[in-house]
PDB file of C-alpha atoms and ligand atoms in Angstrom:
ATOM      1  CA  MET V   1       0.085   0.048  -0.007  1.00  0.00           C
ATOM      2  CA  GLY V   2       3.691   1.695  -0.223  1.00  0.00           C
ATOM      3  CA  ARG V   3       2.296   5.621  -1.510  1.00  0.00           C
ATOM      4  CA  GLY V   4       6.623   7.003  -1.308  1.00  0.00           C
ATOM      5  CA  PRO V   5       7.221   8.686   1.664  1.00  0.00           C
ATOM      6  CA  VAL V   6       5.485  11.083   3.841  1.00  0.00           C
ATOM      7  CA  ASP V   7       6.862  14.926   3.087  1.00  0.00           C
ATOM      8  CA  PRO V   8       8.231  15.006   6.579  1.00  0.00           C
ATOM      9  CA  THR V   9       7.301  18.598   6.383  1.00  0.00           C
ATOM     10  CA  ARG V  10       3.517  17.520   7.105  1.00  0.00           C
ATOM     11  CA  ARG V  11       4.643  15.459  10.187  1.00  0.00           C
ATOM     12  CA  LEU V  12       4.734  18.892  12.044  1.00  0.00           C
ATOM     13  CA  GLN V  13       1.486  19.368  11.606  1.00  0.00           C
ATOM     14  CA  ILE V  14      -0.471  16.365  12.769  1.00  0.00           C
ATOM     15  CA  SER V  15      -2.656  16.753  15.313  1.00  0.00           C
ATOM     16  CA  THR V  16      -4.262  13.758  17.901  1.00  0.00           C
ATOM     17  CA  PRO V  17      -6.977  12.624  16.001  1.00  0.00           C
ATOM     18  CA  LYS V  18     -10.789  11.808  17.393  1.00  0.00           C
ATOM     19  CA  ILE V  19     -11.606   7.945  17.396  1.00  0.00           C
ATOM     20  CA  ALA V  20     -15.336   7.782  16.451  1.00  0.00           C
ATOM     21  CA  PRO V  21     -16.329   3.816  17.215  1.00  0.00           C
ATOM     22  CA  SER V  22     -19.410   3.047  14.314  1.00  0.00           C
ATOM     23  CA  LEU V  23     -21.605   1.603  16.603  1.00  0.00           C
ATOM     24  CA  LEU V  24     -22.785  -0.726  13.169  1.00  0.00           C
ATOM     25  CA  ALA V  25     -20.630  -3.153  14.111  1.00  0.00           C
ATOM     26  CA  ALA V  26     -21.998  -3.009  18.155  1.00  0.00           C
ATOM     27  CA  ASP V  27     -23.863  -6.330  19.230  1.00  0.00           C
ATOM     28  CA  PHE V  28     -27.280  -4.853  19.324  1.00  0.00           C
ATOM     29  CA  SER V  29     -28.745  -7.030  21.675  1.00  0.00           C
ATOM     30  CA  ARG V  30     -26.360  -5.232  24.435  1.00  0.00           C
ATOM     31  CA  LEU V  31     -26.875  -1.656  22.851  1.00  0.00           C
ATOM     32  CA  GLY V  32     -26.674  -0.412  26.447  1.00  0.00           C
ATOM     33  CA  GLU V  33     -24.364  -2.203  27.396  1.00  0.00           C
ATOM     34  CA  GLU V  34     -22.361  -1.918  23.952  1.00  0.00           C
ATOM     35  CA  VAL V  35     -22.127   1.991  24.025  1.00  0.00           C
ATOM     36  CA  GLU V  36     -20.788   2.394  28.141  1.00  0.00           C
ATOM     37  CA  ARG V  37     -18.618  -0.060  27.421  1.00  0.00           C
ATOM     38  CA  ILE V  38     -16.735   1.750  24.102  1.00  0.00           C
ATOM     39  CA  VAL V  39     -17.951   5.512  25.909  1.00  0.00           C
ATOM     40  CA  ALA V  40     -15.161   3.645  28.878  1.00  0.00           C
ATOM     41  CA  ALA V  41     -13.284   2.863  26.511  1.00  0.00           C
ATOM     42  CA  GLY V  42     -12.280   6.820  25.371  1.00  0.00           C
ATOM     43  CA  ALA V  43     -14.747   7.146  22.288  1.00  0.00           C
ATOM     44  CA  ASP V  44     -14.214  10.949  21.413  1.00  0.00           C
ATOM     45  CA  LEU V  45     -17.558  10.188  18.949  1.00  0.00           C
ATOM     46  CA  LEU V  46     -20.091   8.220  18.145  1.00  0.00           C
ATOM     47  CA  HIS V  47     -20.827   7.163  14.854  1.00  0.00           C
ATOM     48  CA  PHE V  48     -23.713   6.513  13.669  1.00  0.00           C
ATOM     49  CA  ASP V  49     -24.382   4.854   9.886  1.00  0.00           C
ATOM     50  CA  VAL V  50     -28.009   5.724   8.539  1.00  0.00           C
ATOM     51  CA  MET V  51     -29.113   4.001   5.521  1.00  0.00           C
ATOM     52  CA  ASP V  52     -32.361   3.997   3.994  1.00  0.00           C
ATOM     53  CA  GLY V  53     -31.647   0.431   1.377  1.00  0.00           C
ATOM     54  CA  GLU V  54     -32.061   3.076  -1.280  1.00  0.00           C
ATOM     55  CA  PHE V  55     -28.818   4.967  -1.442  1.00  0.00           C
ATOM     56  CA  VAL V  56     -26.885   1.921  -0.529  1.00  0.00           C
ATOM     57  CA  PRO V  57     -28.369  -1.671  -0.682  1.00  0.00           C
ATOM     58  CA  ASN V  58     -28.782  -1.599   3.545  1.00  0.00           C
ATOM     59  CA  PHE V  59     -30.711  -1.305   5.900  1.00  0.00           C
ATOM     60  CA  ALA V  60     -28.798   0.517   9.579  1.00  0.00           C
ATOM     61  CA  ILE V  61     -30.140   2.560  12.029  1.00  0.00           C
ATOM     62  CA  SER V  62     -32.981   5.270  11.736  1.00  0.00           C
ATOM     63  CA  PRO V  63     -33.799   8.543  14.426  1.00  0.00           C
ATOM     64  CA  PRO V  64     -35.355   6.053  17.081  1.00  0.00           C
ATOM     65  CA  PHE V  65     -32.241   4.656  17.929  1.00  0.00           C
ATOM     66  CA  ILE V  66     -29.903   7.644  18.209  1.00  0.00           C
ATOM     67  CA  ALA V  67     -32.240   8.881  20.458  1.00  0.00           C
ATOM     68  CA  ALA V  68     -32.027   5.747  22.537  1.00  0.00           C
ATOM     69  CA  VAL V  69     -28.275   6.139  22.373  1.00  0.00           C
ATOM     70  CA  ARG V  70     -28.409   9.529  23.631  1.00  0.00           C
ATOM     71  CA  GLU V  71     -30.324   8.726  26.631  1.00  0.00           C
ATOM     72  CA  ILE V  72     -27.545   7.291  27.773  1.00  0.00           C
ATOM     73  CA  THR V  73     -24.854   9.651  27.455  1.00  0.00           C
ATOM     74  CA  ASP V  74     -23.601  12.859  26.440  1.00  0.00           C
ATOM     75  CA  VAL V  75     -20.708  11.692  23.833  1.00  0.00           C
ATOM     76  CA  PRO V  76     -20.968  14.418  20.541  1.00  0.00           C
ATOM     77  CA  PHE V  77     -23.031  11.920  17.994  1.00  0.00           C
ATOM     78  CA  ASP V  78     -20.720  11.783  14.343  1.00  0.00           C
ATOM     79  CA  VAL V  79     -24.299  10.520  11.725  1.00  0.00           C
ATOM     80  CA  HIS V  80     -23.559   9.183   8.912  1.00  0.00           C
ATOM     81  CA  ILE V  81     -26.176   9.522   6.847  1.00  0.00           C
ATOM     82  CA  MET V  82     -26.382   7.495   3.377  1.00  0.00           C
ATOM     83  CA  VAL V  83     -29.615   8.054   1.986  1.00  0.00           C
ATOM     84  CA  THR V  84     -30.788   9.378  -1.212  1.00  0.00           C
ATOM     85  CA  HIS V  85     -32.673  12.210   0.388  1.00  0.00           C
ATOM     86  CA  PRO V  86     -31.043  13.650   3.456  1.00  0.00           C
ATOM     87  CA  LEU V  87     -33.715  16.688   3.511  1.00  0.00           C
ATOM     88  CA  ARG V  88     -36.205  14.689   4.664  1.00  0.00           C
ATOM     89  CA  TYR V  89     -34.100  12.606   7.602  1.00  0.00           C
ATOM     90  CA  ILE V  90     -32.306  16.128   9.599  1.00  0.00           C
ATOM     91  CA  ASP V  91     -35.427  17.810  11.792  1.00  0.00           C
ATOM     92  CA  ALA V  92     -35.461  13.634  12.725  1.00  0.00           C
ATOM     93  CA  LEU V  93     -32.094  13.546  12.990  1.00  0.00           C
ATOM     94  CA  ALA V  94     -31.869  16.381  15.352  1.00  0.00           C
ATOM     95  CA  ALA V  95     -33.984  15.590  17.597  1.00  0.00           C
ATOM     96  CA  ALA V  96     -32.117  12.614  17.373  1.00  0.00           C
ATOM     97  CA  GLY V  97     -29.545  13.802  19.207  1.00  0.00           C
ATOM     98  CA  ALA V  98     -27.491  14.475  16.353  1.00  0.00           C
ATOM     99  CA  ASP V  99     -24.339  16.747  16.534  1.00  0.00           C
ATOM    100  CA  PHE V 100     -22.689  16.040  13.115  1.00  0.00           C
ATOM    101  CA  ILE V 101     -24.342  14.966   9.995  1.00  0.00           C
ATOM    102  CA  THR V 102     -22.956  14.157   7.233  1.00  0.00           C
ATOM    103  CA  PHE V 103     -24.627  13.298   4.066  1.00  0.00           C
ATOM    104  CA  HIS V 104     -22.889  12.411   0.663  1.00  0.00           C
ATOM    105  CA  ILE V 105     -22.300  14.514  -3.063  1.00  0.00           C
ATOM    106  CA  GLU V 106     -23.804  11.622  -4.231  1.00  0.00           C
ATOM    107  CA  SER V 107     -27.703  12.041  -2.992  1.00  0.00           C
ATOM    108  CA  ALA V 108     -30.564  13.429  -4.752  1.00  0.00           C
ATOM    109  CA  ASP V 109     -30.202  16.590  -3.103  1.00  0.00           C
ATOM    110  CA  LYS V 110     -28.730  19.638  -3.672  1.00  0.00           C
ATOM    111  CA  PRO V 111     -25.841  19.975  -0.815  1.00  0.00           C
ATOM    112  CA  ASP V 112     -26.203  23.705  -0.215  1.00  0.00           C
ATOM    113  CA  GLU V 113     -30.065  22.884   1.737  1.00  0.00           C
ATOM    114  CA  VAL V 114     -28.952  19.818   2.848  1.00  0.00           C
ATOM    115  CA  ILE V 115     -26.202  22.453   4.664  1.00  0.00           C
ATOM    116  CA  SER V 116     -28.487  25.339   5.064  1.00  0.00           C
ATOM    117  CA  ALA V 117     -31.403  22.752   6.454  1.00  0.00           C
ATOM    118  CA  ILE V 118     -28.294  20.680   8.853  1.00  0.00           C
ATOM    119  CA  ARG V 119     -27.326  24.541  10.039  1.00  0.00           C
ATOM    120  CA  ALA V 120     -30.894  25.862  10.909  1.00  0.00           C
ATOM    121  CA  HIS V 121     -30.276  23.396  14.096  1.00  0.00           C
ATOM    122  CA  GLY V 122     -27.332  24.593  14.818  1.00  0.00           C
ATOM    123  CA  ILE V 123     -25.399  20.854  13.933  1.00  0.00           C
ATOM    124  CA  LYS V 124     -22.608  20.770  12.369  1.00  0.00           C
ATOM    125  CA  PRO V 125     -23.045  19.629   8.650  1.00  0.00           C
ATOM    126  CA  GLY V 126     -20.278  17.258   7.016  1.00  0.00           C
ATOM    127  CA  LEU V 127     -19.763  16.222   3.651  1.00  0.00           C
ATOM    128  CA  ALA V 128     -19.046  12.611   2.103  1.00  0.00           C
ATOM    129  CA  LEU V 129     -17.887  10.743  -0.991  1.00  0.00           C
ATOM    130  CA  CYS V 130     -17.879   7.477  -2.719  1.00  0.00           C
ATOM    131  CA  PRO V 131     -14.433   6.206  -3.132  1.00  0.00           C
ATOM    132  CA  ARG V 132     -15.384   6.720  -7.033  1.00  0.00           C
ATOM    133  CA  THR V 133     -16.030  10.311  -6.125  1.00  0.00           C
ATOM    134  CA  PRO V 134     -12.905  12.741  -7.262  1.00  0.00           C
ATOM    135  CA  VAL V 135     -11.958  15.189  -4.029  1.00  0.00           C
ATOM    136  CA  SER V 136     -13.147  17.765  -7.176  1.00  0.00           C
ATOM    137  CA  ALA V 137     -16.682  17.176  -6.642  1.00  0.00           C
ATOM    138  CA  VAL V 138     -16.523  18.429  -3.666  1.00  0.00           C
ATOM    139  CA  THR V 139     -14.031  21.345  -3.014  1.00  0.00           C
ATOM    140  CA  SER V 140     -16.495  23.841  -3.609  1.00  0.00           C
ATOM    141  CA  TYR V 141     -18.387  23.299  -0.410  1.00  0.00           C
ATOM    142  CA  LEU V 142     -16.313  23.004   1.883  1.00  0.00           C
ATOM    143  CA  SER V 143     -15.853  26.197   3.147  1.00  0.00           C
ATOM    144  CA  ASP V 144     -19.398  25.803   3.934  1.00  0.00           C
ATOM    145  CA  VAL V 145     -18.969  22.333   6.161  1.00  0.00           C
ATOM    146  CA  ASP V 146     -17.122  21.250   9.292  1.00  0.00           C
ATOM    147  CA  LEU V 147     -16.568  18.412   8.270  1.00  0.00           C
ATOM    148  CA  VAL V 148     -15.364  16.167   4.679  1.00  0.00           C
ATOM    149  CA  LEU V 149     -15.536  11.955   4.620  1.00  0.00           C
ATOM    150  CA  PRO V 150     -13.806  10.767   1.928  1.00  0.00           C
ATOM    151  CA  MET V 151     -14.943   6.753   2.385  1.00  0.00           C
ATOM    152  CA  SER V 152     -12.492   4.664   2.785  1.00  0.00           C
ATOM    153  CA  VAL V 153     -15.123   1.501   1.408  1.00  0.00           C
ATOM    154  CA  GLU V 154     -17.942   1.395  -0.440  1.00  0.00           C
ATOM    155  CA  PRO V 155     -20.939   2.788   1.565  1.00  0.00           C
ATOM    156  CA  GLY V 156     -22.989  -0.146   2.875  1.00  0.00           C
ATOM    157  CA  PHE V 157     -21.503  -2.352   5.086  1.00  0.00           C
ATOM    158  CA  GLY V 158     -18.670  -3.029   7.585  1.00  0.00           C
ATOM    159  CA  GLY V 159     -16.131  -5.386   7.759  1.00  0.00           C
ATOM    160  CA  GLN V 160     -14.893  -4.361   4.199  1.00  0.00           C
ATOM    161  CA  SER V 161     -10.934  -3.882   3.617  1.00  0.00           C
ATOM    162  CA  PHE V 162      -9.829  -0.451   3.249  1.00  0.00           C
ATOM    163  CA  GLN V 163      -9.193   1.105  -0.653  1.00  0.00           C
ATOM    164  CA  PRO V 164      -5.552   2.665  -0.480  1.00  0.00           C
ATOM    165  CA  GLY V 165      -6.544   5.370  -3.647  1.00  0.00           C
ATOM    166  CA  THR V 166      -8.334   6.916   0.049  1.00  0.00           C
ATOM    167  CA  LEU V 167      -4.383   8.137   1.074  1.00  0.00           C
ATOM    168  CA  GLU V 168      -3.813  10.351  -1.712  1.00  0.00           C
ATOM    169  CA  LYS V 169      -6.985  11.796  -1.560  1.00  0.00           C
ATOM    170  CA  ILE V 170      -6.955  12.872   2.576  1.00  0.00           C
ATOM    171  CA  ALA V 171      -3.338  14.340   1.215  1.00  0.00           C
ATOM    172  CA  THR V 172      -5.375  16.473  -1.010  1.00  0.00           C
ATOM    173  CA  LEU V 173      -7.905  16.835   1.103  1.00  0.00           C
ATOM    174  CA  HIS V 174      -5.197  17.762   3.638  1.00  0.00           C
ATOM    175  CA  GLN V 175      -3.520  20.730   1.750  1.00  0.00           C
ATOM    176  CA  ILE V 176      -6.702  22.470   0.701  1.00  0.00           C
ATOM    177  CA  VAL V 177      -7.340  22.465   4.075  1.00  0.00           C
ATOM    178  CA  GLN V 178      -4.300  24.402   5.029  1.00  0.00           C
ATOM    179  CA  GLU V 179      -4.851  27.116   2.911  1.00  0.00           C
ATOM    180  CA  MET V 180      -8.471  27.552   4.042  1.00  0.00           C
ATOM    181  CA  THR V 181      -9.386  29.879   7.533  1.00  0.00           C
ATOM    182  CA  GLN V 182     -11.145  27.972   8.905  1.00  0.00           C
ATOM    183  CA  PRO V 183     -10.578  24.322  10.832  1.00  0.00           C
ATOM    184  CA  LEU V 184     -12.248  21.179   9.230  1.00  0.00           C
ATOM    185  CA  ASP V 185     -11.981  17.805  10.244  1.00  0.00           C
ATOM    186  CA  ILE V 186     -11.294  15.633   7.521  1.00  0.00           C
ATOM    187  CA  SER V 187     -12.853  11.537   8.393  1.00  0.00           C
ATOM    188  CA  VAL V 188     -11.881   8.180   7.347  1.00  0.00           C
ATOM    189  CA  ASP V 189     -14.286   5.580   6.966  1.00  0.00           C
ATOM    190  CA  GLY V 190     -13.966   2.409   6.182  1.00  0.00           C
ATOM    191  CA  GLY V 191     -11.877  -0.780   7.095  1.00  0.00           C
ATOM    192  CA  VAL V 192      -9.810   1.526   9.809  1.00  0.00           C
ATOM    193  CA  THR V 193      -7.297  -0.951  11.874  1.00  0.00           C
ATOM    194  CA  THR V 194      -4.244   0.040  13.855  1.00  0.00           C
ATOM    195  CA  GLU V 195      -2.085  -0.584  10.704  1.00  0.00           C
ATOM    196  CA  ILE V 196      -4.100   1.687   8.590  1.00  0.00           C
ATOM    197  CA  ALA V 197      -4.557   4.424  10.579  1.00  0.00           C
ATOM    198  CA  PRO V 198      -0.742   5.701  10.698  1.00  0.00           C
ATOM    199  CA  LEU V 199      -1.003   6.069   7.219  1.00  0.00           C
ATOM    200  CA  THR V 200      -4.240   8.198   7.047  1.00  0.00           C
ATOM    201  CA  ILE V 201      -3.243  10.539  10.551  1.00  0.00           C
ATOM    202  CA  HIS V 202       0.273  11.101   8.483  1.00  0.00           C
ATOM    203  CA  ARG V 203      -1.765  12.206   5.703  1.00  0.00           C
ATOM    204  CA  GLY V 204      -4.141  14.489   7.427  1.00  0.00           C
ATOM    205  CA  ALA V 205      -6.964  13.163   9.109  1.00  0.00           C
ATOM    206  CA  THR V 206      -8.131  14.347  11.919  1.00  0.00           C
ATOM    207  CA  ILE V 207     -11.517  11.658  12.780  1.00  0.00           C
ATOM    208  CA  LEU V 208     -10.732   7.834  12.249  1.00  0.00           C
ATOM    209  CA  VAL V 209     -13.798   5.999  12.435  1.00  0.00           C
ATOM    210  CA  ALA V 210     -13.838   2.641  12.797  1.00  0.00           C
ATOM    211  CA  GLY V 211     -15.880  -0.389  13.897  1.00  0.00           C
ATOM    212  CA  THR V 212     -15.173  -3.605  13.561  1.00  0.00           C
ATOM    213  CA  ALA V 213     -11.776  -2.850  14.974  1.00  0.00           C
ATOM    214  CA  ILE V 214     -13.042  -0.799  18.519  1.00  0.00           C
ATOM    215  CA  PHE V 215     -16.090  -3.389  19.034  1.00  0.00           C
ATOM    216  CA  ARG V 216     -15.137  -6.807  18.227  1.00  0.00           C
ATOM    217  CA  SER V 217     -11.794  -6.563  20.139  1.00  0.00           C
ATOM    218  CA  GLN V 218     -12.272  -7.270  23.727  1.00  0.00           C
ATOM    219  CA  GLN V 219     -10.077  -5.073  24.386  1.00  0.00           C
ATOM    220  CA  PRO V 220     -11.430  -1.450  22.824  1.00  0.00           C
ATOM    221  CA  GLU V 221      -9.909   0.736  25.347  1.00  0.00           C
ATOM    222  CA  THR V 222      -6.133  -0.368  24.229  1.00  0.00           C
ATOM    223  CA  ILE V 223      -7.218  -0.111  20.334  1.00  0.00           C
ATOM    224  CA  ILE V 224      -8.438   2.784  21.032  1.00  0.00           C
ATOM    225  CA  GLN V 225      -5.504   4.208  21.783  1.00  0.00           C
ATOM    226  CA  LYS V 226      -2.940   2.308  19.078  1.00  0.00           C
ATOM    227  CA  LEU V 227      -5.565   4.269  16.772  1.00  0.00           C
ATOM    228  CA  ARG V 228      -4.840   7.093  19.037  1.00  0.00           C
ATOM    229  CA  THR V 229      -1.501   7.548  19.332  1.00  0.00           C
ATOM    230  CA  PRO V 230       0.196   4.515  16.762  1.00  0.00           C
ATOM    231  CA  ALA V 231       3.575   3.329  18.215  1.00  0.00           C
ATOM    232  CA  THR V 232       4.530   2.119  14.611  1.00  0.00           C
ATOM    233  CA  TYR V 233       4.723   3.700  11.108  1.00  0.00           C
ATOM    234  CA  ASP V 234       5.382   2.176   8.131  1.00  0.00           C
ATOM    235  CA  GLU V 235       4.410   2.606   5.081  1.00  0.00           C
ATOM    236  CA  SER V 236       5.359  -0.591   2.958  1.00  0.00           C
ATOM    237  CA  LEU V 237       1.774  -1.630   4.734  1.00  0.00           C
TER     238      LEU V 237
HETATM  239  C1  LIG S 301     -20.605   1.634   5.959  1.00  0.00           C
HETATM  240  C2  LIG S 301     -20.359   2.480   7.243  1.00  0.00           C
HETATM  241  C3  LIG S 301     -18.757   2.489   8.273  1.00  0.00           C
HETATM  242  C4  LIG S 301     -18.817   1.437   8.916  1.00  0.00           C
HETATM  243  C5  LIG S 301     -17.688   0.975   9.020  1.00  0.00           C
HETATM  244  O1  LIG S 301     -21.129   1.992   4.763  1.00  0.00           O
HETATM  245  O2  LIG S 301     -20.567   3.967   6.848  1.00  0.00           O
HETATM  246  O3  LIG S 301     -19.170   3.454   9.079  1.00  0.00           O
HETATM  247  O4  LIG S 301     -19.565   0.578   9.704  1.00  0.00           O
HETATM  248  O5  LIG S 301     -17.168  -0.478   9.891  1.00  0.00           O
HETATM  249  P1  LIG S 301     -15.631  -0.614   9.792  1.00  0.00           P
HETATM  250  O6  LIG S 301     -14.406   0.019  10.816  1.00  0.00           O
HETATM  251  O7  LIG S 301     -15.699  -2.056  10.627  1.00  0.00           O
HETATM  252  O8  LIG S 301     -15.235  -0.768   8.152  1.00  0.00           O
HETATM  253 ZN1  LIG S 302     -19.933   5.374   8.679  1.00  0.00          ZN
END
C-alpha cells in the first residue's frame, strides 16, 4: 500500500485524531452495555450509520435508535447518512441528538439546501464522498461544512477492507484545508485498523471511524489508544 515517502514537514502539523467507534459493529442485543463499554474505553465521538435501503443496498440505524443511545450518553454523535434524500431526515436526526450530520455529495438533494437545513438546527454539517467520487466534486462546498469524509470502502456495510486510493484523497484534502481560514475535520471511515490508522493520520485525517476494529475487540480501550497514538509507522503496509 506504499505511496512513497511522506513529506517530513507535513508530519509537524499532525494532531491527535478523534476516535469515532461505529455502532454498526456493536452487538445490538446488548446495545446499552455496548455503548457504555465503548464510551468507557475512550470514544471521542459515536458514529451512527443511517441507511435507507436505496442509496445503499442495506438498511441500518434510524433516528429512534440514535435517540435511545442519546438517553445514556453525552458523547458527541457523528451521524453519517447514506440516504438518497437527506433533506427528509434532518429534523428527525436533529431531534434524536445528532451533533454532526454528514451526507453524501452523490445523494439527490441540493448540497446547499442540505447544509442550510443542518445548520438551522445548530448542528455541524459534513460532506461524504464515495470511493469512486473525486475530491473535485466537493471542493466548492468545503468552506461551508465542518467535516469532509472520503469513504475508504463502498458505503453500506462494515467489515470491508480499506481502499488504498483513499490515502491520496486525504492528502489532497489536507492541502486544501491548510489554505482555508476556518478549521475542517477530515474523517476516514471504512476498514480502519491499527495498521491503517497511521497512514491516514500522517496524511491529515483528524477523525478515525472504526467499527469492526473496536467493537469486535475484547480490549477496545487498547485499540482506541493505538488508533489515536500509533506506536509504529510503516509505509510499506
Ligand atoms: C460503512 C459505514 C462505516 C462502517 C465502518 O458504510 O459507513 O461506518 O460501520 O465499519 P468498519 O470499521 O468495520 O469498516
Ligand atoms: Zn459511516
